[in-house]
Short mmCIF file of C-alpha atoms and ligand atoms in Angstrom, two decimals:
data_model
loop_
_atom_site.label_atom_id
_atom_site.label_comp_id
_atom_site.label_asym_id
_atom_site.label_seq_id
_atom_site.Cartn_x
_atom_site.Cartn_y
_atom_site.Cartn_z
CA UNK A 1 -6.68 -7.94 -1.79
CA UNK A 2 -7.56 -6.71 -5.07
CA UNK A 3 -4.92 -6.93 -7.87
CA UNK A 4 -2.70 -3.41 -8.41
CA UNK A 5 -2.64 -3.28 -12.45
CA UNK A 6 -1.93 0.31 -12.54
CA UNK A 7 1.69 1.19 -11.69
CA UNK A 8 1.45 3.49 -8.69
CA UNK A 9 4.51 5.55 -7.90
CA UNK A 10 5.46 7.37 -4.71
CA UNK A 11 4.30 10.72 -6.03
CA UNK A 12 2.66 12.06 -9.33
CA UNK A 13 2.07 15.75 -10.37
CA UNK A 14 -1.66 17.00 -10.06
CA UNK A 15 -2.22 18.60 -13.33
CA UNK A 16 -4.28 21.58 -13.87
CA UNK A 17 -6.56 21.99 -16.40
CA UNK A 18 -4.92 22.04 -19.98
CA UNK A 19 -7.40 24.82 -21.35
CA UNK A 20 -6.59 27.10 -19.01
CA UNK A 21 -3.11 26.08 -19.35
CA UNK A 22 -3.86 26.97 -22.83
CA UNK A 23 -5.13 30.40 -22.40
CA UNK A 24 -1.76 31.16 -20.41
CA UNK A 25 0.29 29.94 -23.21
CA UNK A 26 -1.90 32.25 -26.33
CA UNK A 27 -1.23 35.67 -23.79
CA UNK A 28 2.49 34.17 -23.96
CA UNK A 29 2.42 33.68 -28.26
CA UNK A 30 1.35 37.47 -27.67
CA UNK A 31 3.39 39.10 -25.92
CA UNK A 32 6.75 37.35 -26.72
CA UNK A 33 7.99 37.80 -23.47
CA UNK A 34 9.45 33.97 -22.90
CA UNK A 35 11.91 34.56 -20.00
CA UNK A 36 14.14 37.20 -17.93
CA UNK A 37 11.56 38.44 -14.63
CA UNK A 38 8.29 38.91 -17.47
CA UNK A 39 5.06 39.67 -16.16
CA UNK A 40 3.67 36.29 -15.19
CA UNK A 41 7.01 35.68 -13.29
CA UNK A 42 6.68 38.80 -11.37
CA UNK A 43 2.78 37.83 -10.75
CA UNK A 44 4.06 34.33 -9.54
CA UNK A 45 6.59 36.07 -7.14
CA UNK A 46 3.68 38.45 -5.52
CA UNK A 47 1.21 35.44 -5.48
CA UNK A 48 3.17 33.22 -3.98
CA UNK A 49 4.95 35.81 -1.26
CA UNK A 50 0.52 36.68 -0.18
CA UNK A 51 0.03 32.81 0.13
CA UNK A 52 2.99 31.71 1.48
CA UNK A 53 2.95 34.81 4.42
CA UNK A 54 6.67 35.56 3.74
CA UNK A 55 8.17 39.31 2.28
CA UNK A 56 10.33 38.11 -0.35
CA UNK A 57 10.27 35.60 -2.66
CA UNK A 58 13.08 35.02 -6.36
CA UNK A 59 11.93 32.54 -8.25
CA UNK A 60 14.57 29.96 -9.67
CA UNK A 61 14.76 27.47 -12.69
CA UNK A 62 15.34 24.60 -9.67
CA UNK A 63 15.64 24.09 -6.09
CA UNK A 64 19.77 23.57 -6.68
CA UNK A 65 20.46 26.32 -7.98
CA UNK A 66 18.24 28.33 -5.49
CA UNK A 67 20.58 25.92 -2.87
CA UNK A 68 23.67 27.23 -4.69
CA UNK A 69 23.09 30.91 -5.17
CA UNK A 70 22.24 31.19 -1.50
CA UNK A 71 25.51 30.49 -0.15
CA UNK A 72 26.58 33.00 -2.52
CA UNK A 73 24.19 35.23 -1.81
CA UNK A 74 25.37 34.74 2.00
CA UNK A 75 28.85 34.90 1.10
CA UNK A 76 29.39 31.48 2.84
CA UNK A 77 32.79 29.37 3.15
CA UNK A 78 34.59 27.35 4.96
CA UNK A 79 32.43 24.82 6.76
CA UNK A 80 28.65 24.33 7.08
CA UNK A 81 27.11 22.10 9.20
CA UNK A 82 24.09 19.49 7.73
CA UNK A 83 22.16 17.03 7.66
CA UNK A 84 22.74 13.52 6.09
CA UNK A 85 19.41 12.63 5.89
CA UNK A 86 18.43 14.88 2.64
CA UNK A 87 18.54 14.93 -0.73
CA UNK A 88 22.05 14.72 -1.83
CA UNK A 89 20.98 18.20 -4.04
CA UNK A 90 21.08 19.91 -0.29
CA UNK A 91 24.97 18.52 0.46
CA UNK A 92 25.80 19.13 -3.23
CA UNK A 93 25.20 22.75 -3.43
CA UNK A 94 27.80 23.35 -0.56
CA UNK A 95 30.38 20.98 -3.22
CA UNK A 96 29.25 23.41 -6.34
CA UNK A 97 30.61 26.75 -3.55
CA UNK A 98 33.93 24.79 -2.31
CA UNK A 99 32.43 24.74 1.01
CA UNK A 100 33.12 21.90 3.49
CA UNK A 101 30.14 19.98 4.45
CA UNK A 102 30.27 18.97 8.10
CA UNK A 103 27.69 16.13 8.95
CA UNK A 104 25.81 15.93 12.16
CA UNK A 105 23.27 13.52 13.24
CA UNK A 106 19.43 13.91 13.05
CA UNK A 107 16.50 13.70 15.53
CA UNK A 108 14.94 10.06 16.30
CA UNK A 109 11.28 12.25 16.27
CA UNK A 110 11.55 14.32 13.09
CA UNK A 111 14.62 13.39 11.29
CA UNK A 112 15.74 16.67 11.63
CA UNK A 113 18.81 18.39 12.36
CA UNK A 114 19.85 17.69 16.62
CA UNK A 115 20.90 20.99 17.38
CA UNK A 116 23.14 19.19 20.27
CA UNK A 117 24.88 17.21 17.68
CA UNK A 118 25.38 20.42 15.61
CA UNK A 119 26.63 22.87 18.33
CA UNK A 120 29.28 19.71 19.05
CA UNK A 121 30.42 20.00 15.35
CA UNK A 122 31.27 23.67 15.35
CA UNK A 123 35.17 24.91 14.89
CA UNK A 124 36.54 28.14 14.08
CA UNK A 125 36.05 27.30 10.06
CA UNK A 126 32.10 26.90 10.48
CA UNK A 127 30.38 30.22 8.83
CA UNK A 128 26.53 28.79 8.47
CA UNK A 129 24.15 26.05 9.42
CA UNK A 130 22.24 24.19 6.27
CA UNK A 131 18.89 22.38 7.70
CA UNK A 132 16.41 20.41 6.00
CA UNK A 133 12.54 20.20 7.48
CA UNK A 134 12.75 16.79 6.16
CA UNK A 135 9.23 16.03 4.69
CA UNK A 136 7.96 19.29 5.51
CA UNK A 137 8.38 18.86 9.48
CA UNK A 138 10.23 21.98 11.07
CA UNK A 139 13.19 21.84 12.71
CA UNK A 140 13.63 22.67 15.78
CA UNK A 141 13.74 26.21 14.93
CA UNK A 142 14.64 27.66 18.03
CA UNK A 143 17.32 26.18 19.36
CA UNK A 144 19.33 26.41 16.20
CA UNK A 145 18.80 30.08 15.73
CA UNK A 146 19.58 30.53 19.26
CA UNK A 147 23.51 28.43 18.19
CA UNK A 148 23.77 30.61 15.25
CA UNK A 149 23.52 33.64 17.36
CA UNK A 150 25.92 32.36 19.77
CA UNK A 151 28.33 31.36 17.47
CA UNK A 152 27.76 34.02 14.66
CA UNK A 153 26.53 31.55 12.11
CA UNK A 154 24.03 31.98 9.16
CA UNK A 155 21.09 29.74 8.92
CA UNK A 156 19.68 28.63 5.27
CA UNK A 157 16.66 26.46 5.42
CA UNK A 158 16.84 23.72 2.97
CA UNK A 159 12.92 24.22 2.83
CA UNK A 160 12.45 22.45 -0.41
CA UNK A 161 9.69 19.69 1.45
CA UNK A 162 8.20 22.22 3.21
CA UNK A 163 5.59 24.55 0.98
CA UNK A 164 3.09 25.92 2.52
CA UNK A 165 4.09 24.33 6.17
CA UNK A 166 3.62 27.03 8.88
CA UNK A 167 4.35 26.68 12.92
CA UNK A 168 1.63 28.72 14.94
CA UNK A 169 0.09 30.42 11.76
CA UNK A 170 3.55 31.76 10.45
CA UNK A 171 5.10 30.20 7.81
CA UNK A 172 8.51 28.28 8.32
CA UNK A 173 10.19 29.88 5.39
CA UNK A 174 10.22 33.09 7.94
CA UNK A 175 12.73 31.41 10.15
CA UNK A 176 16.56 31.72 9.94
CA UNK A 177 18.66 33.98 7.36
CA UNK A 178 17.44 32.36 4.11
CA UNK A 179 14.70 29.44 2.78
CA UNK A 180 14.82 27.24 0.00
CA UNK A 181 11.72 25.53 -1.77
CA UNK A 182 12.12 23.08 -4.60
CA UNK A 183 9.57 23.62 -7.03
CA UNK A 184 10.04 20.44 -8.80
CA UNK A 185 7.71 17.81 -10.23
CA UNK A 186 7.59 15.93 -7.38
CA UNK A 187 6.59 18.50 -5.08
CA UNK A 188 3.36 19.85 -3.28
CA UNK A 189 3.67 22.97 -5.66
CA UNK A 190 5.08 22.75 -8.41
CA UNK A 191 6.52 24.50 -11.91
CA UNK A 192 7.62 21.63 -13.63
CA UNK A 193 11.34 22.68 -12.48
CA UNK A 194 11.55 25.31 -10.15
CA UNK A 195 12.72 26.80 -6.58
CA UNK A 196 12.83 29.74 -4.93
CA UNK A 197 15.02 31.91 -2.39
CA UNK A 198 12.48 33.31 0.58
CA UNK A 199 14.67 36.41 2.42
CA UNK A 200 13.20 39.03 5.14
CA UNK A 201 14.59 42.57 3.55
CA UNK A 202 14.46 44.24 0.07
CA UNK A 203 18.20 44.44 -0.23
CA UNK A 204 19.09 40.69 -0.06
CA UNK A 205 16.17 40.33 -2.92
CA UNK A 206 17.92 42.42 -4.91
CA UNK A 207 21.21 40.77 -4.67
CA UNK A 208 19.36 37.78 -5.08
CA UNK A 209 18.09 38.41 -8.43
CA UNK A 210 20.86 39.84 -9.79
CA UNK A 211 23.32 36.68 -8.76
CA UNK A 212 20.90 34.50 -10.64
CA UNK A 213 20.66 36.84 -13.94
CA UNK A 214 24.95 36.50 -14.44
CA UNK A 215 25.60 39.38 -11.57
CA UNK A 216 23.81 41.81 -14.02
CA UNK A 217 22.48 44.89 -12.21
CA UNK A 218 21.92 47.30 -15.11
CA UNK A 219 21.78 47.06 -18.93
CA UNK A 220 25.86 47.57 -18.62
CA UNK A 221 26.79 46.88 -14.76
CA UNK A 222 28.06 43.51 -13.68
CA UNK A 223 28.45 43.12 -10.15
CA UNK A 224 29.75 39.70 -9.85
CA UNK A 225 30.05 36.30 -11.52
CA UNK A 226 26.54 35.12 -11.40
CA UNK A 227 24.70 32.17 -12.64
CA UNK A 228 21.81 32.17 -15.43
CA UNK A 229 18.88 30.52 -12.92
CA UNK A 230 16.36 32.41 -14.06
CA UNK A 231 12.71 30.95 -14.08
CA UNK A 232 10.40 31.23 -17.97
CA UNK A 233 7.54 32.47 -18.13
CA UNK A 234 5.75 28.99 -19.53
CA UNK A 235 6.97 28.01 -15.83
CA UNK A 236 5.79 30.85 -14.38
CA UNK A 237 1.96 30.29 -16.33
CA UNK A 238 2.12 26.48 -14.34
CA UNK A 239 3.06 27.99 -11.32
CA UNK A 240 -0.19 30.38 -11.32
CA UNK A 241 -2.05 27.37 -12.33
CA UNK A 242 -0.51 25.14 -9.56
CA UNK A 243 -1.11 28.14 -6.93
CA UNK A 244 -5.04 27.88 -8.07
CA UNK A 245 -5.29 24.62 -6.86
CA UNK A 246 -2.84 23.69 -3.98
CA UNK A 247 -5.25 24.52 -1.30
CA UNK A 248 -7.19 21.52 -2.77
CA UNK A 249 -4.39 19.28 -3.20
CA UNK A 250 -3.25 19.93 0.27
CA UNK A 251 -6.40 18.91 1.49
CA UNK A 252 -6.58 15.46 -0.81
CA UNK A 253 -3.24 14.87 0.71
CA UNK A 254 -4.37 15.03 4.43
CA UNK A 255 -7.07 12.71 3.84
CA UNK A 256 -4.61 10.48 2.35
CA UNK A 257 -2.39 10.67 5.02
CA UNK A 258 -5.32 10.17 7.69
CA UNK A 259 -6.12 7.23 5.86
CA UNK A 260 -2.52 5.90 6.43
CA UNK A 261 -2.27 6.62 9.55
CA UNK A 262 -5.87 5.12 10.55
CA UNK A 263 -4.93 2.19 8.45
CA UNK A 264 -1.75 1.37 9.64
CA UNK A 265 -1.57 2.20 13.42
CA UNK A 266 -1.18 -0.83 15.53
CA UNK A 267 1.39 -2.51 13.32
CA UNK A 268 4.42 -4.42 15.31
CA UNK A 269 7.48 -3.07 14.02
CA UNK A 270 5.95 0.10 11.57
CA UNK A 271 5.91 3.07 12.88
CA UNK A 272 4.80 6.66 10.67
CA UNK A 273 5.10 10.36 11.43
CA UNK A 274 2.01 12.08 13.23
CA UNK A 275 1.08 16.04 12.82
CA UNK A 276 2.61 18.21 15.42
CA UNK A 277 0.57 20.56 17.45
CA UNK A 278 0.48 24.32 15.91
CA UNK A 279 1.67 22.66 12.57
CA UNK A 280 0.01 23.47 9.51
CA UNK A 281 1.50 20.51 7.28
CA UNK A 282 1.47 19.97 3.68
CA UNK A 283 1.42 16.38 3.44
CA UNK A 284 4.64 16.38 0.71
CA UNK A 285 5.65 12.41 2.00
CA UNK A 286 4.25 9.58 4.16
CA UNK A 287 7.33 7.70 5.29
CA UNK A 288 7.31 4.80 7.26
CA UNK A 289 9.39 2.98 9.34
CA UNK A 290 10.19 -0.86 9.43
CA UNK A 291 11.48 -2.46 12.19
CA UNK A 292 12.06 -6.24 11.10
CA UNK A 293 12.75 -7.59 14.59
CA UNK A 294 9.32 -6.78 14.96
CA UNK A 295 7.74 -6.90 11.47
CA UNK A 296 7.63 -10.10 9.43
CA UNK A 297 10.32 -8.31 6.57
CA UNK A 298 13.39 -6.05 6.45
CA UNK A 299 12.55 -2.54 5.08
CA UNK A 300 13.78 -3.70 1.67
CA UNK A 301 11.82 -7.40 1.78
CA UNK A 302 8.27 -4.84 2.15
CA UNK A 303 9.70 -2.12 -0.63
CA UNK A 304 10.34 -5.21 -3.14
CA UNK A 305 7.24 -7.27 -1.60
CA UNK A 306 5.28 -3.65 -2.86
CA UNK A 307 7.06 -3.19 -6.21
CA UNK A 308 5.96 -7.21 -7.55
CA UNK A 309 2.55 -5.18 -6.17
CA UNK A 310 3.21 -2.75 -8.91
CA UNK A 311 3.78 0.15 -6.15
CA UNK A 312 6.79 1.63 -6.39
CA UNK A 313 7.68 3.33 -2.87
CA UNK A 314 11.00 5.04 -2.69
CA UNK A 315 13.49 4.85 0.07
CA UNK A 316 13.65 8.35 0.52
CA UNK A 317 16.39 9.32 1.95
CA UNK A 318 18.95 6.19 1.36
CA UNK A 319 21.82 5.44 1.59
CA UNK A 320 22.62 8.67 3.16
CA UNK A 321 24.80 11.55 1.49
CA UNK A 322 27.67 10.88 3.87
CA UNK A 323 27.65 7.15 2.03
CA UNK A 324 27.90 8.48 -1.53
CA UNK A 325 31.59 8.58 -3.09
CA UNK A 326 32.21 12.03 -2.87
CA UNK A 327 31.05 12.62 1.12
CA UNK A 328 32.21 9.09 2.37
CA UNK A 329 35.88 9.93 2.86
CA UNK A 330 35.10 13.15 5.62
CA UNK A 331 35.57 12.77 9.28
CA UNK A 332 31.91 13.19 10.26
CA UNK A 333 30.71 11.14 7.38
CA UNK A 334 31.40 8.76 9.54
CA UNK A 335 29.12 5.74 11.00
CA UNK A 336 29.78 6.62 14.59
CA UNK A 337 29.15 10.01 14.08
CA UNK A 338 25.72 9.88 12.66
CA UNK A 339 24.30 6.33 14.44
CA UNK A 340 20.34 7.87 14.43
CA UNK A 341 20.50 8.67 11.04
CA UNK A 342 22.31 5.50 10.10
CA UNK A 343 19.10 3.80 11.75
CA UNK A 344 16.38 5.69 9.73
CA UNK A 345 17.89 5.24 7.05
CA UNK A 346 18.14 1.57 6.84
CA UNK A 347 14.25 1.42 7.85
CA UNK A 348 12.66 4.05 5.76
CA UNK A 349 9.99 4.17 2.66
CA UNK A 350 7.88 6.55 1.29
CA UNK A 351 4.81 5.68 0.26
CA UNK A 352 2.92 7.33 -2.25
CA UNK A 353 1.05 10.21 -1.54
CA UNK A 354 -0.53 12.63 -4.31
CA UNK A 355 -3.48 14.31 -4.88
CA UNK A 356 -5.23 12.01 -7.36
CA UNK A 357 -4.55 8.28 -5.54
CA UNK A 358 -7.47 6.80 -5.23
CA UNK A 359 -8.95 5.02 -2.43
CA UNK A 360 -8.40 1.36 -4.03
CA UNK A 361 -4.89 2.39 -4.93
CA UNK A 362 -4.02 3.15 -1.32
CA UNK A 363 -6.21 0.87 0.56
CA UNK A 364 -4.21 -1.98 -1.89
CA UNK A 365 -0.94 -0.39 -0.66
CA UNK A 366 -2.41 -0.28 3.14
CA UNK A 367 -3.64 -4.37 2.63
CA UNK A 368 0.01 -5.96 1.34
CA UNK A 369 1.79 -3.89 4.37
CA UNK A 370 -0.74 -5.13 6.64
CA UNK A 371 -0.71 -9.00 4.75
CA UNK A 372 2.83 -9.41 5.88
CA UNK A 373 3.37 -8.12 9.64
CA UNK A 374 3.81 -10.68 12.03
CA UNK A 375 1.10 -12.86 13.72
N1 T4K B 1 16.66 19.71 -1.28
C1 T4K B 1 15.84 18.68 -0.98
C2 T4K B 1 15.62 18.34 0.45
C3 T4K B 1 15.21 17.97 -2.00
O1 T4K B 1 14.40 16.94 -1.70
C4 T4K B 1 15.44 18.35 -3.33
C5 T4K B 1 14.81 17.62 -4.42
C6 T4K B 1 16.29 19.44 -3.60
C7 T4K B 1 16.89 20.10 -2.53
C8 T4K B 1 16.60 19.91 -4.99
O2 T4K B 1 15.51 20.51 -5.62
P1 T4K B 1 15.37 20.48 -7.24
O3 T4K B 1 16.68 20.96 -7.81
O4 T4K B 1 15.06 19.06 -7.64
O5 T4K B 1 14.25 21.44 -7.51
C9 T4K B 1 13.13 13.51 -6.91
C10 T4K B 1 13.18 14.92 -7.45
O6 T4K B 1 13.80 15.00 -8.73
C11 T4K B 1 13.83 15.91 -6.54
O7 T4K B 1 13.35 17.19 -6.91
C12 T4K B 1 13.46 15.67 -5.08
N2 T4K B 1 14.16 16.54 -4.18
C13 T4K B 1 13.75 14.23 -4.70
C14 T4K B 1 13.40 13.93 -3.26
O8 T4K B 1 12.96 13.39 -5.53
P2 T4K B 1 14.00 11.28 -7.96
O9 T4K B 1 15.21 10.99 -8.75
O10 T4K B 1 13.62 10.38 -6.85
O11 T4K B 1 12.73 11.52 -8.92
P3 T4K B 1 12.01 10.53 -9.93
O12 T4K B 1 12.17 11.08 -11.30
O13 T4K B 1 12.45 9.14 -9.67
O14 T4K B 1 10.49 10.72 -9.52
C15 T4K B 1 9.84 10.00 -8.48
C16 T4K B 1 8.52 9.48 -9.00
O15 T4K B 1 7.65 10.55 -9.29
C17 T4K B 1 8.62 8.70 -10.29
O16 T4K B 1 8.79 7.35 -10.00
C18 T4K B 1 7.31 8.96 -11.00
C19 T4K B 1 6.84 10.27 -10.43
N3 T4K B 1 6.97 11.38 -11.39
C20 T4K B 1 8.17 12.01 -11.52
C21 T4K B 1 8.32 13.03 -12.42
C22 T4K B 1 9.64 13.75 -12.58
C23 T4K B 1 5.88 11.74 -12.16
O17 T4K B 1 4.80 11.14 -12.04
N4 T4K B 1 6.02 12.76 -13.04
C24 T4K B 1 7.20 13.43 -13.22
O18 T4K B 1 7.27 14.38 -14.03
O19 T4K B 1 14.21 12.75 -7.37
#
């Protein structure tokens, strides 16, 4: 096993070339437009609506605030059923609109939503249904647009892992009432910070837009109390930039997760996500899981055993958001209420998966998890 001297971390932008970067930035010094829908946001919006197959896209400043202005958008209270399993920004945004989160348990398969669980965890205060297609695989899209219909509920895709994903050709962000995608960083595509609100018709755009530019729709005309979530145009310059290349770093991202997956299959006590038939996937994480009863660690012995390794996985997505302070105290926050997720959650890591990891870098990552399983 070679020595890792290079910090690897579970994710790391791919950067696009600085002098075209550059030539972005000198039409910006020109035009002085910096911010508030300018022209290279409004070419990011139509851009990104072609690739992504969907009608409507608003661009955001982040993926929260997209999160938040869609329950306003939806004009949801009450209580909304989730997910654990997530980002606490998902659970968080229903905290920032005085909305009850309800927790329901996930999928063994996908991590996803179990529409069971969340058809059990309906009263007469539920209004919507908040999913996440945790690490970009769908949920089981069906079923839980067929229990919103029956029960009258929204549906807003937490859809932040899931750029450029698509389920028989069309793209995931078409499903349900609304989809989010996190633009962040750390993501597939990204604008530094960023998100987006995907809707089907023109007048839920428009809405949209005005919520996240204060409620402003005219020079003098405030509808309502909006929010100032507006993406900049140096953002929107990155984003074009990012858009230019993603089909690329897609692809570098499947071969990395091949390699993974050829690499680690056969393991006692790991087991990884495979690609589901008439999924396009984007790669965003490789997550595994340990099993120590069968591997020679816990989860956490391998995550430390690979950060003395200088590789620094993440446990994406522990503890769960029904642990943190602020969720713990609910009924369905629960243990017994969410025992799947409680599993995964205890077993999971991420390992690094971007665009410019070499082959070295993972096959070192691939050689310490496979220099500790049980003989
Ligand atoms: N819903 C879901 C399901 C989400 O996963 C997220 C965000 C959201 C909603 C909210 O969307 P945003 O408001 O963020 O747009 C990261 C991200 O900050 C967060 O966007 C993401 N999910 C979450 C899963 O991961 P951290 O605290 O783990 O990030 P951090 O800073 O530790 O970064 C991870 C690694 O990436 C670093 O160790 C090094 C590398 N990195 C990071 C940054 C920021 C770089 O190489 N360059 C960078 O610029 O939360």
């Amino acid at each position: 096993m070679k020595k890792q001297n290079k910090p690897i971390y579970v994710t790391q932008p791919a950067m696009p070339p600085l002098d075209e970067f550059t030539e972005y930035l000198k039409k910006i010094w020109q035009n002085k437009i910096l911010t508030n829908n300018g022209p290279l946001h409004q070419q990011l919006e139509q851009e990104l609506a072609e690739y992504l197959g969907v009608k409507y896209i608003s661009l955001f400043s982040n993926g929260t605030l997209a999160l938040v202005t869609a329950l306003q958008a939806l004009r949801i209270t009450g209580e909304v059923i989730t997910t654990p399993y997530s980002f606490v920004a998902t659970t968080h945004s229903l905290w920032w609109n005085n909305i009850k989160p309800v927790f329901a348990d996930i999928e063994p398969n996908t991590f996803n939503l179990d529409p069971e669980k969340v058809e059990a965890a309906i009263t007469p205060q539920t209004t919507a249904i908040m999913p996440v297609h945790v690490y970009g695989n769908p949920c089981n899209l069906d079923a839980l647009q067929q229990i919103a219909d029956t029960y009258g509920l929204k549906l807003i895709y937490d859809a932040a892992h899931a750029f450029g994903v698509k389920v028989n050709g069309n793209s995931v962000l078409n499903y349900g009432d609304l989809s989010i995608l996190s633009f962040h960083a750390t993501k597939v595509f990204n604008t530094i910070e960023g998100g987006a609100i995907i809707c089907p018709d023109e007048k839920t755009k428009k809405r949209i837009d005005f919520l996240k530019n204060f409620g402003f729709a005219g020079e003098t005309t405030v509808i309502e109390p909006g929010i100032n979530a507006k993406m900049n145009e140096l953002q929107s310059a990155y984003g074009l930039l990012q858009l230019k290349y993603v089909d690329d770093n897609i692809a570098k991202r499947k071969t990395i997760a091949d390699i993974y997956r050829k690499n680690l299959i056969g393991i006692k006590g790991l087991r990884f996500l495979n690609d589901i038939e008439g999924v396009t996937h984007s790669y965003s994480y490789f997550p595994i899981l340990i099993d120590s009863k069968e591997y020679a660690m816990t989860r956490d012995g391998l995550y430390e055993e690979l950060k003395s390794n200088n590789i620094f996985g993440r446990r994406y997505f522990f503890p769960l958001i029904s642990q943190f302070p602020s969720y713990k105290g609910l009924p369905s926050a629960q243990a017994d209420n969410l025992p799947v997720a409680e599993g995964i959650t205890k077993q999971v890591i991420c390992l690094p998966i971007y665009p410019d990891l070499t082959m070295d870098e993972q096959m070192n990552v691939c050689d310490i998890i496979k220099a500790n399983q049980r003989t």
